[in-house]
Amino acid sequence: GYDAEAVAASGGLAAHFGERYGTEARFVHDLIAEDQELAEPVVAGLPYTKAEVVYAARSEMARSVDDVLSRRTRSRLFARDASTAAAPEVGRLLGQELGLSPEQVDQQVTDYLASVAHEKAVLFEGPEGAAA
């Protein structure tokens, strides 16, 4: 009974989830039904929600802040600076889902921020600026 065109025409979160997850979208909606906080955006200016971070950990084997922000949501590509601001929240959500220690979460966030900073240095300053 899944109708991709009807889902896309519905707009809002239903369309976003339908386009990203197809018939699995109901599982992301179920997460929000359990906890309304998960409907909140995780990266400013992008449509991804906190529920998608939880879903990525539970169903897509996401195991790191970088995995979620670089690959699952592609936030690093579309909103690099906003993704760095979201890194601590992504870490918190992953930590809860995966049973990570606060030190593991902090290390993942630190690694992500350092990786993005290096990337920006190479892109905007050239290889010489990255080595300094």
PDB file of C-alpha atoms in Angstrom:
ATOM      1  CA  GLY A   1       0.000   0.000   0.000  1.00  0.00           C
ATOM      2  CA  TYR A   2       2.978   2.375  -0.148  1.00  0.00           C
ATOM      3  CA  ASP A   3       2.390   5.188  -2.634  1.00  0.00           C
ATOM      4  CA  ALA A   4       5.594   7.173  -3.160  1.00  0.00           C
ATOM      5  CA  GLU A   5       3.853   9.938  -5.115  1.00  0.00           C
ATOM      6  CA  ALA A   6       1.228  10.461  -2.423  1.00  0.00           C
ATOM      7  CA  VAL A   7       3.876  10.607   0.287  1.00  0.00           C
ATOM      8  CA  ALA A   8       5.955  13.131  -1.657  1.00  0.00           C
ATOM      9  CA  ALA A   9       2.864  15.270  -2.295  1.00  0.00           C
ATOM     10  CA  SER A  10       2.007  15.329   1.409  1.00  0.00           C
ATOM     11  CA  GLY A  11       4.935  17.633   2.163  1.00  0.00           C
ATOM     12  CA  GLY A  12       6.639  18.190   5.500  1.00  0.00           C
ATOM     13  CA  LEU A  13       8.249  15.427   7.511  1.00  0.00           C
ATOM     14  CA  ALA A  14       6.146  12.743   5.851  1.00  0.00           C
ATOM     15  CA  ALA A  15       7.559  13.654   2.446  1.00  0.00           C
ATOM     16  CA  HIS A  16      11.090  14.003   3.786  1.00  0.00           C
ATOM     17  CA  PHE A  17      10.978  10.615   5.513  1.00  0.00           C
ATOM     18  CA  GLY A  18       9.199   9.006   2.578  1.00  0.00           C
ATOM     19  CA  GLU A  19      11.833  10.198   0.135  1.00  0.00           C
ATOM     20  CA  ARG A  20      14.710   9.101   2.371  1.00  0.00           C
ATOM     21  CA  TYR A  21      13.378   5.868   3.834  1.00  0.00           C
ATOM     22  CA  GLY A  22      10.532   4.686   1.603  1.00  0.00           C
ATOM     23  CA  THR A  23       8.486   2.005   3.337  1.00  0.00           C
ATOM     24  CA  GLU A  24      10.782   2.223   6.372  1.00  0.00           C
ATOM     25  CA  ALA A  25       9.647   5.812   7.049  1.00  0.00           C
ATOM     26  CA  ARG A  26       7.036   4.586   9.489  1.00  0.00           C
ATOM     27  CA  PHE A  27       9.808   3.453  11.837  1.00  0.00           C
ATOM     28  CA  VAL A  28      11.254   6.964  11.980  1.00  0.00           C
ATOM     29  CA  HIS A  29       7.745   8.332  12.595  1.00  0.00           C
ATOM     30  CA  ASP A  30       7.332   5.789  15.417  1.00  0.00           C
ATOM     31  CA  LEU A  31      10.431   7.178  17.127  1.00  0.00           C
ATOM     32  CA  ILE A  32       8.885  10.642  17.108  1.00  0.00           C
ATOM     33  CA  ALA A  33       5.584   9.267  18.401  1.00  0.00           C
ATOM     34  CA  GLU A  34       7.520   7.864  21.389  1.00  0.00           C
ATOM     35  CA  ASP A  35       9.512  11.067  22.004  1.00  0.00           C
ATOM     36  CA  GLN A  36       8.437  14.386  20.473  1.00  0.00           C
ATOM     37  CA  GLU A  37      11.907  15.869  21.069  1.00  0.00           C
ATOM     38  CA  LEU A  38      13.138  13.633  18.239  1.00  0.00           C
ATOM     39  CA  ALA A  39      11.087  15.678  15.737  1.00  0.00           C
ATOM     40  CA  GLU A  40      13.468  18.610  16.249  1.00  0.00           C
ATOM     41  CA  PRO A  41      16.043  19.382  13.568  1.00  0.00           C
ATOM     42  CA  VAL A  42      19.506  18.127  14.356  1.00  0.00           C
ATOM     43  CA  VAL A  43      21.408  20.398  11.945  1.00  0.00           C
ATOM     44  CA  ALA A  44      20.282  23.994  11.553  1.00  0.00           C
ATOM     45  CA  GLY A  45      19.000  24.731   8.066  1.00  0.00           C
ATOM     46  CA  LEU A  46      18.680  21.091   7.003  1.00  0.00           C
ATOM     47  CA  PRO A  47      15.638  18.807   7.184  1.00  0.00           C
ATOM     48  CA  TYR A  48      17.270  16.027   9.219  1.00  0.00           C
ATOM     49  CA  THR A  49      15.761  15.280  12.612  1.00  0.00           C
ATOM     50  CA  LYS A  50      17.055  13.832  15.840  1.00  0.00           C
ATOM     51  CA  ALA A  51      14.897  10.782  15.086  1.00  0.00           C
ATOM     52  CA  GLU A  52      17.057  10.116  12.051  1.00  0.00           C
ATOM     53  CA  VAL A  53      20.153   9.957  14.233  1.00  0.00           C
ATOM     54  CA  VAL A  54      18.453   7.405  16.479  1.00  0.00           C
ATOM     55  CA  TYR A  55      17.199   5.456  13.473  1.00  0.00           C
ATOM     56  CA  ALA A  56      20.686   5.439  11.935  1.00  0.00           C
ATOM     57  CA  ALA A  57      22.107   3.952  15.134  1.00  0.00           C
ATOM     58  CA  ARG A  58      19.335   1.386  15.582  1.00  0.00           C
ATOM     59  CA  SER A  59      18.752   0.302  11.997  1.00  0.00           C
ATOM     60  CA  GLU A  60      21.644   1.400   9.797  1.00  0.00           C
ATOM     61  CA  MET A  61      24.599   0.491  12.003  1.00  0.00           C
ATOM     62  CA  ALA A  62      25.800   4.097  12.385  1.00  0.00           C
ATOM     63  CA  ARG A  63      28.427   4.119  15.107  1.00  0.00           C
ATOM     64  CA  SER A  64      30.016   7.568  15.093  1.00  0.00           C
ATOM     65  CA  VAL A  65      29.319  11.269  14.909  1.00  0.00           C
ATOM     66  CA  ASP A  66      31.256  11.424  11.652  1.00  0.00           C
ATOM     67  CA  ASP A  67      29.241   8.564  10.172  1.00  0.00           C
ATOM     68  CA  VAL A  68      25.943  10.296  10.925  1.00  0.00           C
ATOM     69  CA  LEU A  69      26.968  13.784   9.832  1.00  0.00           C
ATOM     70  CA  SER A  70      29.106  12.818   6.831  1.00  0.00           C
ATOM     71  CA  ARG A  71      27.313   9.808   5.402  1.00  0.00           C
ATOM     72  CA  ARG A  72      23.851   9.220   6.863  1.00  0.00           C
ATOM     73  CA  THR A  73      22.665  12.813   6.545  1.00  0.00           C
ATOM     74  CA  ARG A  74      25.407  14.295   4.349  1.00  0.00           C
ATOM     75  CA  SER A  75      25.230  17.380   6.563  1.00  0.00           C
ATOM     76  CA  ARG A  76      28.982  17.815   6.363  1.00  0.00           C
ATOM     77  CA  LEU A  77      28.681  18.261   2.612  1.00  0.00           C
ATOM     78  CA  PHE A  78      25.610  20.526   2.603  1.00  0.00           C
ATOM     79  CA  ALA A  79      26.188  22.593   5.774  1.00  0.00           C
ATOM     80  CA  ARG A  80      29.706  22.042   7.075  1.00  0.00           C
ATOM     81  CA  ASP A  81      29.667  24.727   9.782  1.00  0.00           C
ATOM     82  CA  ALA A  82      26.163  23.880  10.956  1.00  0.00           C
ATOM     83  CA  SER A  83      27.191  20.225  11.174  1.00  0.00           C
ATOM     84  CA  THR A  84      29.970  21.117  13.609  1.00  0.00           C
ATOM     85  CA  ALA A  85      27.444  22.911  15.808  1.00  0.00           C
ATOM     86  CA  ALA A  86      25.292  19.756  15.717  1.00  0.00           C
ATOM     87  CA  ALA A  87      28.139  17.361  16.566  1.00  0.00           C
ATOM     88  CA  PRO A  88      27.666  17.454  20.366  1.00  0.00           C
ATOM     89  CA  GLU A  89      23.938  16.683  20.068  1.00  0.00           C
ATOM     90  CA  VAL A  90      24.575  13.885  17.590  1.00  0.00           C
ATOM     91  CA  GLY A  91      27.157  12.539  20.019  1.00  0.00           C
ATOM     92  CA  ARG A  92      24.693  12.705  22.902  1.00  0.00           C
ATOM     93  CA  LEU A  93      22.035  10.828  20.936  1.00  0.00           C
ATOM     94  CA  LEU A  94      24.493   8.189  19.750  1.00  0.00           C
ATOM     95  CA  GLY A  95      25.876   7.843  23.249  1.00  0.00           C
ATOM     96  CA  GLN A  96      22.400   7.070  24.584  1.00  0.00           C
ATOM     97  CA  GLU A  97      21.648   4.598  21.794  1.00  0.00           C
ATOM     98  CA  LEU A  98      24.974   2.807  21.751  1.00  0.00           C
ATOM     99  CA  GLY A  99      25.858   2.941  25.429  1.00  0.00           C
ATOM    100  CA  LEU A 100      28.953   5.047  24.795  1.00  0.00           C
ATOM    101  CA  SER A 101      30.809   6.546  27.726  1.00  0.00           C
ATOM    102  CA  PRO A 102      30.991  10.342  28.005  1.00  0.00           C
ATOM    103  CA  GLU A 103      34.689  10.071  27.124  1.00  0.00           C
ATOM    104  CA  GLN A 104      33.892   8.137  23.943  1.00  0.00           C
ATOM    105  CA  VAL A 105      31.277  10.704  22.944  1.00  0.00           C
ATOM    106  CA  ASP A 106      33.667  13.580  23.656  1.00  0.00           C
ATOM    107  CA  GLN A 107      36.383  11.894  21.584  1.00  0.00           C
ATOM    108  CA  GLN A 108      34.038  11.367  18.641  1.00  0.00           C
ATOM    109  CA  VAL A 109      32.946  15.008  18.743  1.00  0.00           C
ATOM    110  CA  THR A 110      36.558  16.198  19.053  1.00  0.00           C
ATOM    111  CA  ASP A 111      37.639  13.973  16.154  1.00  0.00           C
ATOM    112  CA  TYR A 112      34.796  15.247  13.977  1.00  0.00           C
ATOM    113  CA  LEU A 113      35.540  18.899  14.738  1.00  0.00           C
ATOM    114  CA  ALA A 114      39.255  18.377  14.042  1.00  0.00           C
ATOM    115  CA  SER A 115      38.500  16.614  10.764  1.00  0.00           C
ATOM    116  CA  VAL A 116      36.229  19.428   9.597  1.00  0.00           C
ATOM    117  CA  ALA A 117      38.783  22.056  10.666  1.00  0.00           C
ATOM    118  CA  HIS A 118      41.483  20.240   8.675  1.00  0.00           C
ATOM    119  CA  GLU A 119      39.168  19.988   5.676  1.00  0.00           C
ATOM    120  CA  LYS A 120      38.437  23.721   5.819  1.00  0.00           C
ATOM    121  CA  ALA A 121      42.132  24.538   6.141  1.00  0.00           C
ATOM    122  CA  VAL A 122      42.940  22.522   3.031  1.00  0.00           C
ATOM    123  CA  LEU A 123      40.004  23.939   1.072  1.00  0.00           C
ATOM    124  CA  PHE A 124      40.435  27.577   2.027  1.00  0.00           C
ATOM    125  CA  GLU A 125      44.128  27.920   2.791  1.00  0.00           C
ATOM    126  CA  GLY A 126      45.639  25.235   0.572  1.00  0.00           C
ATOM    127  CA  PRO A 127      47.862  22.337   1.631  1.00  0.00           C
ATOM    128  CA  GLU A 128      50.474  24.692   3.110  1.00  0.00           C
ATOM    129  CA  GLY A 129      47.944  26.147   5.555  1.00  0.00           C
ATOM    130  CA  ALA A 130      46.834  22.686   6.610  1.00  0.00           C
ATOM    131  CA  ALA A 131      50.356  21.646   7.557  1.00  0.00           C
ATOM    132  CA  ALA A 132      50.934  24.666   9.789  1.00  0.00           C
TER     133      ALA A 132
END
